[in-house]
Coordinates of C-alpha atoms and ligand atoms in Angstrom, one line a residue:
X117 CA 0.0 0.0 0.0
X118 CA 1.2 3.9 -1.1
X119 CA 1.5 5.9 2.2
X120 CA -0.6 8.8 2.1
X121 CA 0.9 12.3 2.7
X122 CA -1.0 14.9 4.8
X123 CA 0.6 18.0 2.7
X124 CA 2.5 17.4 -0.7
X125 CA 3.8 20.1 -2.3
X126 CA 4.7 20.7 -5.9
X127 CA 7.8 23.3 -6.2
X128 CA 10.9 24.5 -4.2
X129 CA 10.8 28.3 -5.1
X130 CA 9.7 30.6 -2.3
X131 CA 6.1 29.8 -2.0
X132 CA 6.8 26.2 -1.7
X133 CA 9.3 26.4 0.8
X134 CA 7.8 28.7 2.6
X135 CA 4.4 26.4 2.5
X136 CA 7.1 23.4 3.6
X137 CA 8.8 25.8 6.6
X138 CA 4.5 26.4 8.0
X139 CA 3.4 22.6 7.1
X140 CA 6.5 21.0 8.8
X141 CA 6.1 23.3 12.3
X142 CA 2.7 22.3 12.1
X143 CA 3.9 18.7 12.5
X144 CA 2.5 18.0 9.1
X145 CA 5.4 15.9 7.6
X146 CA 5.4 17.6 4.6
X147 CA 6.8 16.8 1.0
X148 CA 8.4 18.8 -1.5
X149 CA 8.5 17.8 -5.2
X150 CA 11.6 19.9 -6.2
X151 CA 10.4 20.1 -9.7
X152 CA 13.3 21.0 -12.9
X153 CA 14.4 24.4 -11.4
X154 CA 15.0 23.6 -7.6
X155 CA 14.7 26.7 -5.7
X156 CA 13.1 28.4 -8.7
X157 CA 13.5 31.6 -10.4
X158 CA 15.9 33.0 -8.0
X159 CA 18.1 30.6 -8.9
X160 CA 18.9 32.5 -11.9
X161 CA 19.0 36.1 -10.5
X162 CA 22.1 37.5 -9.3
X163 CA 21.8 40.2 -5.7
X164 CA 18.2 40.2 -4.5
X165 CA 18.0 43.5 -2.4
X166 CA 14.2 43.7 -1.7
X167 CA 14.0 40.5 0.4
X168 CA 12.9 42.1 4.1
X169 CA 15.9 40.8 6.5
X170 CA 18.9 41.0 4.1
X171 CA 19.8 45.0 5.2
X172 CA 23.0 44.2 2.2
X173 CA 21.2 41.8 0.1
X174 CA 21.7 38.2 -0.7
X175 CA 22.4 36.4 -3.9
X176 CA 19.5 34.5 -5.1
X177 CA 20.4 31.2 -4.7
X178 CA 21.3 31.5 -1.3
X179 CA 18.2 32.6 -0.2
X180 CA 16.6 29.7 -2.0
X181 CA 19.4 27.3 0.2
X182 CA 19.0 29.0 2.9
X183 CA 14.8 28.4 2.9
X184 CA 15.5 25.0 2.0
X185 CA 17.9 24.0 5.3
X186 CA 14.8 25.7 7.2
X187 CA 12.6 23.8 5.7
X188 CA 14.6 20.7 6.1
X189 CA 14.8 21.8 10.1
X190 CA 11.3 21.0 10.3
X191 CA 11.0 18.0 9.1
X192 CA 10.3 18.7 5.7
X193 CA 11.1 15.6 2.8
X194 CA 12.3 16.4 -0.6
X195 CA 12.0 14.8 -3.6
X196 CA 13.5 14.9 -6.9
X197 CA 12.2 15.0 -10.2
X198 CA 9.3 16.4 -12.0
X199 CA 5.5 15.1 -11.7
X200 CA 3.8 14.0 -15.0
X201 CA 0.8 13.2 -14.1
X202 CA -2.1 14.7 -11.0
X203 CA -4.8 12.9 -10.8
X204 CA -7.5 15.5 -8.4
X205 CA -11.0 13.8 -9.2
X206 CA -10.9 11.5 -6.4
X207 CA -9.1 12.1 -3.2
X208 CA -6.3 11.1 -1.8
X209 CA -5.3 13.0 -4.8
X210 CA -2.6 11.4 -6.6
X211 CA 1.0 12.6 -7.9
X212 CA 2.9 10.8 -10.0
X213 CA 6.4 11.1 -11.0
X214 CA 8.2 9.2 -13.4
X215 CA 7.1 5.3 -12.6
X216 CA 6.3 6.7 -8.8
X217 CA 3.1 7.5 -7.3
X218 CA 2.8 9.3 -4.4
X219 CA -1.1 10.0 -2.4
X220 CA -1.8 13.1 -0.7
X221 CA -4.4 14.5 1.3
X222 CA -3.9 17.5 0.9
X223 CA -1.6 19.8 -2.5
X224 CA -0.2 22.7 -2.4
X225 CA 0.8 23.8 -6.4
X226 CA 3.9 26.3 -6.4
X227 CA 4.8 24.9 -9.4
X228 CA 5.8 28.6 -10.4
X229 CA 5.9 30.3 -13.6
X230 CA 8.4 30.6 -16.1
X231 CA 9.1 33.7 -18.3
X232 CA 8.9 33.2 -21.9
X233 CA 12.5 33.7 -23.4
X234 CA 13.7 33.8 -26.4
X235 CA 15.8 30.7 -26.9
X236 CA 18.8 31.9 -28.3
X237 CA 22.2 30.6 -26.9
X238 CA 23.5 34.3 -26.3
X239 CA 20.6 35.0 -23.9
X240 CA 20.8 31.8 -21.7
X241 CA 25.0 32.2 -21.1
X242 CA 25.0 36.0 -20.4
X243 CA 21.5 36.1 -18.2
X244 CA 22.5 37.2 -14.5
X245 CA 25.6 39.0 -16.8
X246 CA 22.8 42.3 -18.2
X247 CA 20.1 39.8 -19.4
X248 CA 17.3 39.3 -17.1
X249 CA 13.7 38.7 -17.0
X250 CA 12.9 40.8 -14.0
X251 CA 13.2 44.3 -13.9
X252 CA 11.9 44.9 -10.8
X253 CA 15.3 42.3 -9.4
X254 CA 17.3 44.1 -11.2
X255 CA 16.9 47.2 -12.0
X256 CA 19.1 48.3 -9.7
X257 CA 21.9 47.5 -11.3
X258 CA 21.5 49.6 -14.0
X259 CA 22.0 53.2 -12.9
X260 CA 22.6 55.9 -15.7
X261 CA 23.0 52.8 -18.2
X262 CA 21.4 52.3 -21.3
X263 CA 19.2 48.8 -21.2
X264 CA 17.0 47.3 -24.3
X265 CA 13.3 46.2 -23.6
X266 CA 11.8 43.1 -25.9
X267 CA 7.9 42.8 -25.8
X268 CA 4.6 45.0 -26.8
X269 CA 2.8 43.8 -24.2
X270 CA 1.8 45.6 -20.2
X271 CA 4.5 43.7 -18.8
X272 CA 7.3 45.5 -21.5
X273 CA 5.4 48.8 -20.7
X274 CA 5.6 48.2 -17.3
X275 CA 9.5 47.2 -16.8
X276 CA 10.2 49.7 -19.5
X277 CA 9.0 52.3 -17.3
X278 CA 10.1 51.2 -13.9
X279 CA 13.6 51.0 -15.5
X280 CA 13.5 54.7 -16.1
X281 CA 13.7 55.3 -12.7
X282 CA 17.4 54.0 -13.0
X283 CA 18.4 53.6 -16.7
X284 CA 19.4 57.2 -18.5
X285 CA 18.1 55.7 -22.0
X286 CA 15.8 52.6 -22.1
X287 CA 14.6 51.5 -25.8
X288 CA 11.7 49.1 -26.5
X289 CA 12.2 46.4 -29.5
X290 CA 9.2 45.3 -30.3
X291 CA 8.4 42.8 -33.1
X292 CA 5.8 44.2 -35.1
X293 CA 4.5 48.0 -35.2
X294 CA 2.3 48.6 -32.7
X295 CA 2.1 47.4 -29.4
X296 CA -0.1 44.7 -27.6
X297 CA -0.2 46.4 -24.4
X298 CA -3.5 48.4 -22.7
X299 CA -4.1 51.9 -23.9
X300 CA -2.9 53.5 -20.4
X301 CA -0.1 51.7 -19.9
X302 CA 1.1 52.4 -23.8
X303 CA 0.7 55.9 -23.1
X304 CA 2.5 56.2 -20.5
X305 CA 6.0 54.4 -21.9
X306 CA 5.7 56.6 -25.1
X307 CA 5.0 60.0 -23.1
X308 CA 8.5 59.1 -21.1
X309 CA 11.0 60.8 -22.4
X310 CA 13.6 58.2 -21.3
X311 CA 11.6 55.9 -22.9
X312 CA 11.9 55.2 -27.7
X313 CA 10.8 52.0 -29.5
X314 CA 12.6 50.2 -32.2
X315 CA 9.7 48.5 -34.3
X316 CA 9.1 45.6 -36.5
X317 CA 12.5 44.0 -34.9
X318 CA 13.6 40.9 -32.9
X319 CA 17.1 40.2 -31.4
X320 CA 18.9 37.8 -33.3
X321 CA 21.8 37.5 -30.9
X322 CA 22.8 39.2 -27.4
X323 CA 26.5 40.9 -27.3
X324 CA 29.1 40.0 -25.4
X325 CA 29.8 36.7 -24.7
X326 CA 33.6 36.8 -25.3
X327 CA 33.3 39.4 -22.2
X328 CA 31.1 37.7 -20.2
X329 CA 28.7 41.3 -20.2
X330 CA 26.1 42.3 -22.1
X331 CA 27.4 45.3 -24.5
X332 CA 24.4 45.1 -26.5
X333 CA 22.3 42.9 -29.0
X334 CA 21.8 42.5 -33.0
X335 CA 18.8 43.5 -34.2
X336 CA 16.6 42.3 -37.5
X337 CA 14.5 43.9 -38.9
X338 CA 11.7 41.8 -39.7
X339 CA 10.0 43.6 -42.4
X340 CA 13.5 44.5 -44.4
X341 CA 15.5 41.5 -43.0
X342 CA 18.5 44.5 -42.8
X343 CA 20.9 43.4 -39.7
X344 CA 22.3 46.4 -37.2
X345 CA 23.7 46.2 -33.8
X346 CA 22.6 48.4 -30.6
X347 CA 24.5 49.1 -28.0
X348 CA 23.4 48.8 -24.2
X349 CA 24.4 47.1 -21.1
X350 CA 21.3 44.9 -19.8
X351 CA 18.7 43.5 -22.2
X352 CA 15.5 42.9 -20.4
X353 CA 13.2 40.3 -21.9
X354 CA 9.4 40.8 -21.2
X355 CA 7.4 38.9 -23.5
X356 CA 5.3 37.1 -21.3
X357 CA 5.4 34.3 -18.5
X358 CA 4.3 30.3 -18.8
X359 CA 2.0 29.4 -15.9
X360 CA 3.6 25.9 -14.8
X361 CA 0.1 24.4 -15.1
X362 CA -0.4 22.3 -18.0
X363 CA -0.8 19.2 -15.6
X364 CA -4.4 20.8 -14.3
X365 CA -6.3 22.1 -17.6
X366 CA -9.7 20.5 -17.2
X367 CA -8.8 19.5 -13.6
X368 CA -8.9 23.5 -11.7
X369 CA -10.4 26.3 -12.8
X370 CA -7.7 28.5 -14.6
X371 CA -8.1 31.9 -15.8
X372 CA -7.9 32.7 -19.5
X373 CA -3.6 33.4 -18.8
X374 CA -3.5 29.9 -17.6
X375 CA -3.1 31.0 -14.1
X376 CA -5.0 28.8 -11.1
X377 CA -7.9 30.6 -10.0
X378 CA -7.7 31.0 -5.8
X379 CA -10.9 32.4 -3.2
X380 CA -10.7 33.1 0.5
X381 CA -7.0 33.0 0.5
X382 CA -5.0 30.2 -1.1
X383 CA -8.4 27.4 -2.0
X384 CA -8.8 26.3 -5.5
X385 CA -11.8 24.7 -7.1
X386 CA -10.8 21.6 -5.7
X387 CA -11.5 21.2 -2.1
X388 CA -7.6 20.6 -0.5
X389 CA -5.5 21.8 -3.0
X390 CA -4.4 25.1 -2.7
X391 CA -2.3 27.4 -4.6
X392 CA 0.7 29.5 -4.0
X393 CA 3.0 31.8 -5.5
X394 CA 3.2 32.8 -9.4
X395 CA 1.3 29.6 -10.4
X396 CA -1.7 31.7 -9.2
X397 CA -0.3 35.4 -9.0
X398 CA 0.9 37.4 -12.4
X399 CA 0.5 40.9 -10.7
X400 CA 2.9 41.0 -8.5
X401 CA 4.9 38.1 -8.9
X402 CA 7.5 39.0 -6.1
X403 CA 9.4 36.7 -3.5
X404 CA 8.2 38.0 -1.1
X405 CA 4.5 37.7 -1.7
X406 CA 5.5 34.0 -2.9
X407 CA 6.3 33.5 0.5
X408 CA 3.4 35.0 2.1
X409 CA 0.6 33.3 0.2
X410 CA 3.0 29.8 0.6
X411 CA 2.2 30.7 4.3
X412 CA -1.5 30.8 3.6
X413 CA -1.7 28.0 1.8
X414 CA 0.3 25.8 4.2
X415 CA -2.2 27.8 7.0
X416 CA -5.2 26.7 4.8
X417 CA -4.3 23.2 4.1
X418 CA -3.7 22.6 7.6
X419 CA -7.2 24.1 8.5
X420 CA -8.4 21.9 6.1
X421 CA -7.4 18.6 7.6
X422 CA -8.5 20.1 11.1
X423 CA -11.8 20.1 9.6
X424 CA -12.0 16.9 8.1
X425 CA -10.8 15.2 11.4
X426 CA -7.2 14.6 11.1
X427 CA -5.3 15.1 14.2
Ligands
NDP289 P1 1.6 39.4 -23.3 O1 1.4 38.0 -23.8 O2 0.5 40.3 -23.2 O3 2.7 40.1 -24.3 C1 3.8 39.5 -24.7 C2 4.5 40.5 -25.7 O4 5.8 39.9 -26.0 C3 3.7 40.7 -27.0 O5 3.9 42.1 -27.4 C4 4.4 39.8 -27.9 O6 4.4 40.2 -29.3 C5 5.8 39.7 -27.5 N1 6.4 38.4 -27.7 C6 5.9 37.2 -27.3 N2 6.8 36.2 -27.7 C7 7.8 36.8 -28.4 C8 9.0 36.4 -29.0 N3 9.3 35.1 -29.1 N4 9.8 37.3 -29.6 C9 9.5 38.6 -29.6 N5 8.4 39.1 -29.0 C10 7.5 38.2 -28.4 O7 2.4 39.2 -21.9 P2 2.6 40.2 -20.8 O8 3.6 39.5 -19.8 O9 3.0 41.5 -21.2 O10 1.2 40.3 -20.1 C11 0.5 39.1 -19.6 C12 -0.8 39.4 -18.9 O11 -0.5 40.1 -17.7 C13 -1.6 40.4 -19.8 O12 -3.0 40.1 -19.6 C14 -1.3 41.7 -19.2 O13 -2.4 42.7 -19.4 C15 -1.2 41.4 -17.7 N6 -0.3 42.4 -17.1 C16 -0.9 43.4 -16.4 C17 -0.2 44.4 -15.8 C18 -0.9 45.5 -15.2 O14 -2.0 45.7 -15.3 N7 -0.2 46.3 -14.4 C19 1.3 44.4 -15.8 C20 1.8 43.2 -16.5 C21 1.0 42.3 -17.1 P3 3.0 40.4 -30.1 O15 2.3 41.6 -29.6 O16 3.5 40.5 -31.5 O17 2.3 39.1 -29.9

Protein backbone atom coordinates (compact mmCIF):
# COMPACT_ATOMS: atom_id res chain seq x y z
CA UNK A 1 0.00 0.00 0.00
CA UNK A 2 1.21 3.92 -1.13
CA UNK A 3 1.45 5.89 2.19
CA UNK A 4 -0.63 8.79 2.11
CA UNK A 5 0.91 12.33 2.71
CA UNK A 6 -0.96 14.94 4.78
CA UNK A 7 0.62 18.04 2.72
CA UNK A 8 2.51 17.45 -0.74
CA UNK A 9 3.84 20.11 -2.27
CA UNK A 10 4.72 20.74 -5.94
CA UNK A 11 7.83 23.35 -6.18
CA UNK A 12 10.88 24.45 -4.20
CA UNK A 13 10.77 28.32 -5.09
CA UNK A 14 9.67 30.60 -2.32
CA UNK A 15 6.15 29.80 -1.97
CA UNK A 16 6.79 26.16 -1.70
CA UNK A 17 9.34 26.39 0.80
CA UNK A 18 7.81 28.68 2.56
CA UNK A 19 4.37 26.43 2.47
CA UNK A 20 7.14 23.40 3.63
CA UNK A 21 8.80 25.82 6.61
CA UNK A 22 4.51 26.37 7.95
CA UNK A 23 3.35 22.64 7.06
CA UNK A 24 6.53 21.01 8.75
CA UNK A 25 6.12 23.26 12.26
CA UNK A 26 2.67 22.25 12.14
CA UNK A 27 3.91 18.68 12.53
CA UNK A 28 2.46 18.04 9.05
CA UNK A 29 5.43 15.89 7.59
CA UNK A 30 5.41 17.64 4.63
CA UNK A 31 6.78 16.77 0.95
CA UNK A 32 8.39 18.80 -1.48
CA UNK A 33 8.49 17.80 -5.16
CA UNK A 34 11.58 19.90 -6.17
CA UNK A 35 10.44 20.14 -9.66
CA UNK A 36 13.30 21.04 -12.92
CA UNK A 37 14.38 24.38 -11.43
CA UNK A 38 14.99 23.55 -7.58
CA UNK A 39 14.68 26.73 -5.69
CA UNK A 40 13.07 28.37 -8.69
CA UNK A 41 13.47 31.59 -10.43
CA UNK A 42 15.86 32.96 -7.97
CA UNK A 43 18.14 30.65 -8.93
CA UNK A 44 18.91 32.46 -11.91
CA UNK A 45 19.00 36.08 -10.45
CA UNK A 46 22.05 37.48 -9.27
CA UNK A 47 21.75 40.22 -5.72
CA UNK A 48 18.22 40.20 -4.53
CA UNK A 49 17.99 43.53 -2.45
CA UNK A 50 14.15 43.74 -1.74
CA UNK A 51 13.98 40.54 0.44
CA UNK A 52 12.89 42.09 4.07
CA UNK A 53 15.90 40.83 6.54
CA UNK A 54 18.90 40.99 4.10
CA UNK A 55 19.79 45.05 5.24
CA UNK A 56 22.95 44.17 2.21
CA UNK A 57 21.22 41.83 0.06
CA UNK A 58 21.75 38.23 -0.65
CA UNK A 59 22.37 36.41 -3.90
CA UNK A 60 19.51 34.53 -5.06
CA UNK A 61 20.43 31.16 -4.74
CA UNK A 62 21.35 31.47 -1.33
CA UNK A 63 18.24 32.64 -0.17
CA UNK A 64 16.62 29.74 -2.02
CA UNK A 65 19.37 27.26 0.18
CA UNK A 66 18.98 29.05 2.89
CA UNK A 67 14.84 28.38 2.91
CA UNK A 68 15.48 25.02 2.03
CA UNK A 69 17.88 23.99 5.31
CA UNK A 70 14.76 25.72 7.15
CA UNK A 71 12.61 23.81 5.74
CA UNK A 72 14.65 20.74 6.12
CA UNK A 73 14.84 21.81 10.13
CA UNK A 74 11.28 21.00 10.32
CA UNK A 75 10.99 17.97 9.13
CA UNK A 76 10.33 18.75 5.66
CA UNK A 77 11.13 15.56 2.83
CA UNK A 78 12.33 16.44 -0.58
CA UNK A 79 11.99 14.79 -3.62
CA UNK A 80 13.50 14.94 -6.89
CA UNK A 81 12.19 14.96 -10.21
CA UNK A 82 9.34 16.40 -12.03
CA UNK A 83 5.47 15.12 -11.68
CA UNK A 84 3.85 13.98 -15.02
CA UNK A 85 0.76 13.21 -14.06
CA UNK A 86 -2.09 14.72 -10.97
CA UNK A 87 -4.76 12.95 -10.78
CA UNK A 88 -7.46 15.47 -8.36
CA UNK A 89 -10.98 13.77 -9.22
CA UNK A 90 -10.89 11.47 -6.45
CA UNK A 91 -9.14 12.07 -3.23
CA UNK A 92 -6.28 11.11 -1.80
CA UNK A 93 -5.31 12.99 -4.80
CA UNK A 94 -2.59 11.45 -6.63
CA UNK A 95 1.03 12.55 -7.90
CA UNK A 96 2.85 10.80 -10.04
CA UNK A 97 6.45 11.05 -10.99
CA UNK A 98 8.17 9.20 -13.38
CA UNK A 99 7.13 5.34 -12.61
CA UNK A 100 6.29 6.66 -8.78
CA UNK A 101 3.15 7.46 -7.26
CA UNK A 102 2.81 9.26 -4.42
CA UNK A 103 -1.06 10.04 -2.44
CA UNK A 104 -1.76 13.09 -0.73
CA UNK A 105 -4.42 14.47 1.33
CA UNK A 106 -3.90 17.49 0.88
CA UNK A 107 -1.61 19.85 -2.51
CA UNK A 108 -0.19 22.69 -2.43
CA UNK A 109 0.84 23.76 -6.44
CA UNK A 110 3.86 26.28 -6.40
CA UNK A 111 4.79 24.86 -9.37
CA UNK A 112 5.80 28.59 -10.43
CA UNK A 113 5.86 30.32 -13.59
CA UNK A 114 8.35 30.58 -16.07
CA UNK A 115 9.14 33.70 -18.28
CA UNK A 116 8.86 33.21 -21.85
CA UNK A 117 12.49 33.69 -23.45
CA UNK A 118 13.72 33.75 -26.41
CA UNK A 119 15.80 30.73 -26.89
CA UNK A 120 18.78 31.89 -28.32
CA UNK A 121 22.20 30.61 -26.94
CA UNK A 122 23.54 34.30 -26.28
CA UNK A 123 20.61 35.05 -23.85
CA UNK A 124 20.83 31.84 -21.71
CA UNK A 125 24.97 32.17 -21.07
CA UNK A 126 25.04 35.98 -20.45
CA UNK A 127 21.51 36.06 -18.16
CA UNK A 128 22.46 37.22 -14.48
CA UNK A 129 25.60 39.03 -16.81
CA UNK A 130 22.84 42.28 -18.21
CA UNK A 131 20.12 39.83 -19.42
CA UNK A 132 17.27 39.28 -17.05
CA UNK A 133 13.75 38.70 -16.98
CA UNK A 134 12.94 40.85 -13.95
CA UNK A 135 13.23 44.35 -13.86
CA UNK A 136 11.93 44.87 -10.76
CA UNK A 137 15.29 42.26 -9.36
CA UNK A 138 17.32 44.14 -11.20
CA UNK A 139 16.89 47.24 -11.97
CA UNK A 140 19.05 48.31 -9.69
CA UNK A 141 21.87 47.53 -11.33
CA UNK A 142 21.51 49.59 -14.05
CA UNK A 143 21.97 53.18 -12.90
CA UNK A 144 22.57 55.85 -15.67
CA UNK A 145 22.98 52.84 -18.18
CA UNK A 146 21.43 52.30 -21.33
CA UNK A 147 19.16 48.81 -21.22
CA UNK A 148 16.98 47.35 -24.28
CA UNK A 149 13.34 46.19 -23.62
CA UNK A 150 11.83 43.10 -25.88
CA UNK A 151 7.92 42.76 -25.77
CA UNK A 152 4.64 45.03 -26.80
CA UNK A 153 2.84 43.84 -24.17
CA UNK A 154 1.84 45.59 -20.16
CA UNK A 155 4.46 43.68 -18.81
CA UNK A 156 7.26 45.49 -21.53
CA UNK A 157 5.36 48.78 -20.74
CA UNK A 158 5.61 48.25 -17.26
CA UNK A 159 9.48 47.16 -16.83
CA UNK A 160 10.19 49.72 -19.52
CA UNK A 161 9.00 52.34 -17.26
CA UNK A 162 10.07 51.20 -13.87
CA UNK A 163 13.59 51.04 -15.48
CA UNK A 164 13.49 54.67 -16.15
CA UNK A 165 13.68 55.31 -12.72
CA UNK A 166 17.38 54.00 -13.01
CA UNK A 167 18.38 53.58 -16.66
CA UNK A 168 19.43 57.20 -18.53
CA UNK A 169 18.06 55.70 -21.97
CA UNK A 170 15.79 52.64 -22.15
CA UNK A 171 14.61 51.48 -25.77
CA UNK A 172 11.67 49.11 -26.53
CA UNK A 173 12.20 46.41 -29.47
CA UNK A 174 9.16 45.27 -30.35
CA UNK A 175 8.38 42.85 -33.09
CA UNK A 176 5.80 44.18 -35.06
CA UNK A 177 4.53 48.02 -35.15
CA UNK A 178 2.29 48.60 -32.67
CA UNK A 179 2.12 47.39 -29.37
CA UNK A 180 -0.12 44.70 -27.57
CA UNK A 181 -0.21 46.42 -24.39
CA UNK A 182 -3.48 48.38 -22.71
CA UNK A 183 -4.09 51.93 -23.89
CA UNK A 184 -2.87 53.48 -20.43
CA UNK A 185 -0.11 51.71 -19.92
CA UNK A 186 1.12 52.45 -23.76
CA UNK A 187 0.66 55.95 -23.09
CA UNK A 188 2.53 56.15 -20.47
CA UNK A 189 5.97 54.39 -21.89
CA UNK A 190 5.66 56.60 -25.08
CA UNK A 191 4.97 60.00 -23.07
CA UNK A 192 8.50 59.13 -21.05
CA UNK A 193 11.02 60.85 -22.43
CA UNK A 194 13.58 58.17 -21.33
CA UNK A 195 11.56 55.87 -22.90
CA UNK A 196 11.90 55.20 -27.69
CA UNK A 197 10.79 52.02 -29.51
CA UNK A 198 12.55 50.15 -32.21
CA UNK A 199 9.67 48.49 -34.33
CA UNK A 200 9.08 45.58 -36.50
CA UNK A 201 12.52 44.04 -34.89
CA UNK A 202 13.64 40.86 -32.86
CA UNK A 203 17.09 40.22 -31.38
CA UNK A 204 18.95 37.78 -33.27
CA UNK A 205 21.81 37.48 -30.89
CA UNK A 206 22.83 39.22 -27.41
CA UNK A 207 26.49 40.89 -27.30
CA UNK A 208 29.08 40.05 -25.37
CA UNK A 209 29.80 36.74 -24.67
CA UNK A 210 33.59 36.82 -25.27
CA UNK A 211 33.33 39.36 -22.18
CA UNK A 212 31.13 37.65 -20.21
CA UNK A 213 28.70 41.27 -20.20
CA UNK A 214 26.07 42.26 -22.06
CA UNK A 215 27.44 45.30 -24.55
CA UNK A 216 24.45 45.14 -26.50
CA UNK A 217 22.35 42.91 -28.96
CA UNK A 218 21.83 42.49 -32.96
CA UNK A 219 18.77 43.48 -34.19
CA UNK A 220 16.64 42.29 -37.52
CA UNK A 221 14.54 43.88 -38.92
CA UNK A 222 11.73 41.76 -39.75
CA UNK A 223 10.02 43.60 -42.41
CA UNK A 224 13.47 44.48 -44.41
CA UNK A 225 15.53 41.52 -43.01
CA UNK A 226 18.47 44.45 -42.80
CA UNK A 227 20.91 43.39 -39.68
CA UNK A 228 22.32 46.40 -37.21
CA UNK A 229 23.67 46.16 -33.84
CA UNK A 230 22.62 48.40 -30.59
CA UNK A 231 24.46 49.11 -28.01
CA UNK A 232 23.44 48.75 -24.19
CA UNK A 233 24.42 47.15 -21.11
CA UNK A 234 21.33 44.91 -19.80
CA UNK A 235 18.66 43.47 -22.18
CA UNK A 236 15.46 42.93 -20.41
CA UNK A 237 13.16 40.33 -21.88
CA UNK A 238 9.43 40.85 -21.24
CA UNK A 239 7.44 38.88 -23.49
CA UNK A 240 5.32 37.07 -21.29
CA UNK A 241 5.36 34.33 -18.54
CA UNK A 242 4.28 30.32 -18.83
CA UNK A 243 1.98 29.39 -15.87
CA UNK A 244 3.60 25.93 -14.79
CA UNK A 245 0.07 24.45 -15.15
CA UNK A 246 -0.37 22.31 -18.05
CA UNK A 247 -0.82 19.17 -15.55
CA UNK A 248 -4.36 20.82 -14.26
CA UNK A 249 -6.26 22.09 -17.61
CA UNK A 250 -9.69 20.48 -17.17
CA UNK A 251 -8.80 19.50 -13.56
CA UNK A 252 -8.88 23.49 -11.69
CA UNK A 253 -10.36 26.27 -12.83
CA UNK A 254 -7.66 28.55 -14.62
CA UNK A 255 -8.07 31.91 -15.82
CA UNK A 256 -7.93 32.75 -19.52
CA UNK A 257 -3.60 33.36 -18.84
CA UNK A 258 -3.50 29.92 -17.62
CA UNK A 259 -3.07 30.96 -14.15
CA UNK A 260 -4.96 28.83 -11.11
CA UNK A 261 -7.91 30.64 -10.03
CA UNK A 262 -7.70 31.01 -5.76
CA UNK A 263 -10.90 32.43 -3.18
CA UNK A 264 -10.74 33.08 0.54
CA UNK A 265 -7.00 33.01 0.45
CA UNK A 266 -4.98 30.19 -1.12
CA UNK A 267 -8.37 27.37 -1.95
CA UNK A 268 -8.79 26.29 -5.55
CA UNK A 269 -11.78 24.66 -7.11
CA UNK A 270 -10.83 21.59 -5.71
CA UNK A 271 -11.53 21.21 -2.12
CA UNK A 272 -7.65 20.63 -0.51
CA UNK A 273 -5.45 21.78 -3.01
CA UNK A 274 -4.38 25.06 -2.73
CA UNK A 275 -2.32 27.39 -4.57
CA UNK A 276 0.74 29.54 -4.00
CA UNK A 277 2.95 31.75 -5.46
CA UNK A 278 3.24 32.75 -9.40
CA UNK A 279 1.32 29.64 -10.38
CA UNK A 280 -1.73 31.72 -9.25
CA UNK A 281 -0.32 35.39 -9.04
CA UNK A 282 0.86 37.38 -12.42
CA UNK A 283 0.52 40.94 -10.73
CA UNK A 284 2.87 41.01 -8.51
CA UNK A 285 4.93 38.15 -8.90
CA UNK A 286 7.55 39.01 -6.10
CA UNK A 287 9.44 36.67 -3.50
CA UNK A 288 8.22 38.04 -1.11
CA UNK A 289 4.50 37.72 -1.73
CA UNK A 290 5.52 34.00 -2.87
CA UNK A 291 6.35 33.55 0.54
CA UNK A 292 3.35 35.02 2.06
CA UNK A 293 0.62 33.30 0.17
CA UNK A 294 2.96 29.78 0.58
CA UNK A 295 2.25 30.68 4.28
CA UNK A 296 -1.52 30.77 3.63
CA UNK A 297 -1.73 27.96 1.84
CA UNK A 298 0.29 25.77 4.17
CA UNK A 299 -2.24 27.76 7.04
CA UNK A 300 -5.21 26.70 4.78
CA UNK A 301 -4.35 23.21 4.15
CA UNK A 302 -3.70 22.59 7.65
CA UNK A 303 -7.22 24.08 8.51
CA UNK A 304 -8.41 21.94 6.09
CA UNK A 305 -7.40 18.65 7.63
CA UNK A 306 -8.50 20.10 11.08
CA UNK A 307 -11.82 20.12 9.64
CA UNK A 308 -11.98 16.87 8.10
CA UNK A 309 -10.81 15.21 11.38
CA UNK A 310 -7.19 14.60 11.12
CA UNK A 311 -5.28 15.07 14.21
P1 LIG B 1 1.64 39.37 -23.33
O1 LIG B 1 1.45 37.98 -23.83
O2 LIG B 1 0.46 40.26 -23.18
O3 LIG B 1 2.66 40.13 -24.29
C1 LIG B 1 3.84 39.53 -24.71
C2 LIG B 1 4.54 40.49 -25.68
O4 LIG B 1 5.77 39.90 -26.05
C3 LIG B 1 3.74 40.74 -26.96
O5 LIG B 1 3.89 42.06 -27.38
C4 LIG B 1 4.37 39.75 -27.95
O6 LIG B 1 4.38 40.24 -29.26
C5 LIG B 1 5.81 39.70 -27.46
N1 LIG B 1 6.38 38.39 -27.72
C6 LIG B 1 5.93 37.18 -27.35
N2 LIG B 1 6.76 36.21 -27.75
C7 LIG B 1 7.77 36.82 -28.40
C8 LIG B 1 8.96 36.36 -29.04
N3 LIG B 1 9.27 35.06 -29.10
N4 LIG B 1 9.77 37.28 -29.61
C9 LIG B 1 9.48 38.60 -29.55
N5 LIG B 1 8.38 39.11 -28.96
C10 LIG B 1 7.54 38.22 -28.39
O7 LIG B 1 2.43 39.18 -21.95
P2 LIG B 1 2.63 40.20 -20.76
O8 LIG B 1 3.57 39.54 -19.81
O9 LIG B 1 2.97 41.53 -21.25
O10 LIG B 1 1.20 40.26 -20.07
C11 LIG B 1 0.55 39.05 -19.60
C12 LIG B 1 -0.79 39.43 -18.94
O11 LIG B 1 -0.53 40.12 -17.72
C13 LIG B 1 -1.62 40.38 -19.80
O12 LIG B 1 -2.96 40.09 -19.63
C14 LIG B 1 -1.33 41.73 -19.22
O13 LIG B 1 -2.38 42.65 -19.43
C15 LIG B 1 -1.17 41.39 -17.73
N6 LIG B 1 -0.31 42.38 -17.06
C16 LIG B 1 -0.91 43.44 -16.45
C17 LIG B 1 -0.16 44.41 -15.83
C18 LIG B 1 -0.85 45.51 -15.17
O14 LIG B 1 -2.04 45.65 -15.34
N7 LIG B 1 -0.16 46.31 -14.40
C19 LIG B 1 1.31 44.35 -15.82
C20 LIG B 1 1.85 43.21 -16.51
C21 LIG B 1 1.05 42.27 -17.11
P3 LIG B 1 3.02 40.36 -30.11
O15 LIG B 1 2.33 41.59 -29.57
O16 LIG B 1 3.50 40.52 -31.51
O17 LIG B 1 2.28 39.09 -29.86
Amino acid sequence: MTEVENVLILGSGPAGLTAAIYAARANLKPVVVEGIQPGGQLTITTEVENYPGFANGIMGPDLMIEMRKQAERFGTRFIQGNVNQASLSRRPFKITLDEEVRLTKTLIIASGASARLLNIPSEMKLMGHGVSACATCDGFFFKEKKVLVVGGGDTAMEEAHFLTKFAREVKVIHRRDSLRASKIMQERAKNNPRISFIWNSGVEKILGEETGKVSGALLKNLKTGALSEEAADGVFMAIGHEPNTSLFKGQLELNEHGYIITHKGTKTSVSGVFAAGDVQDYIYKQAITAAGTGCMAAIDAERFLESEGHS
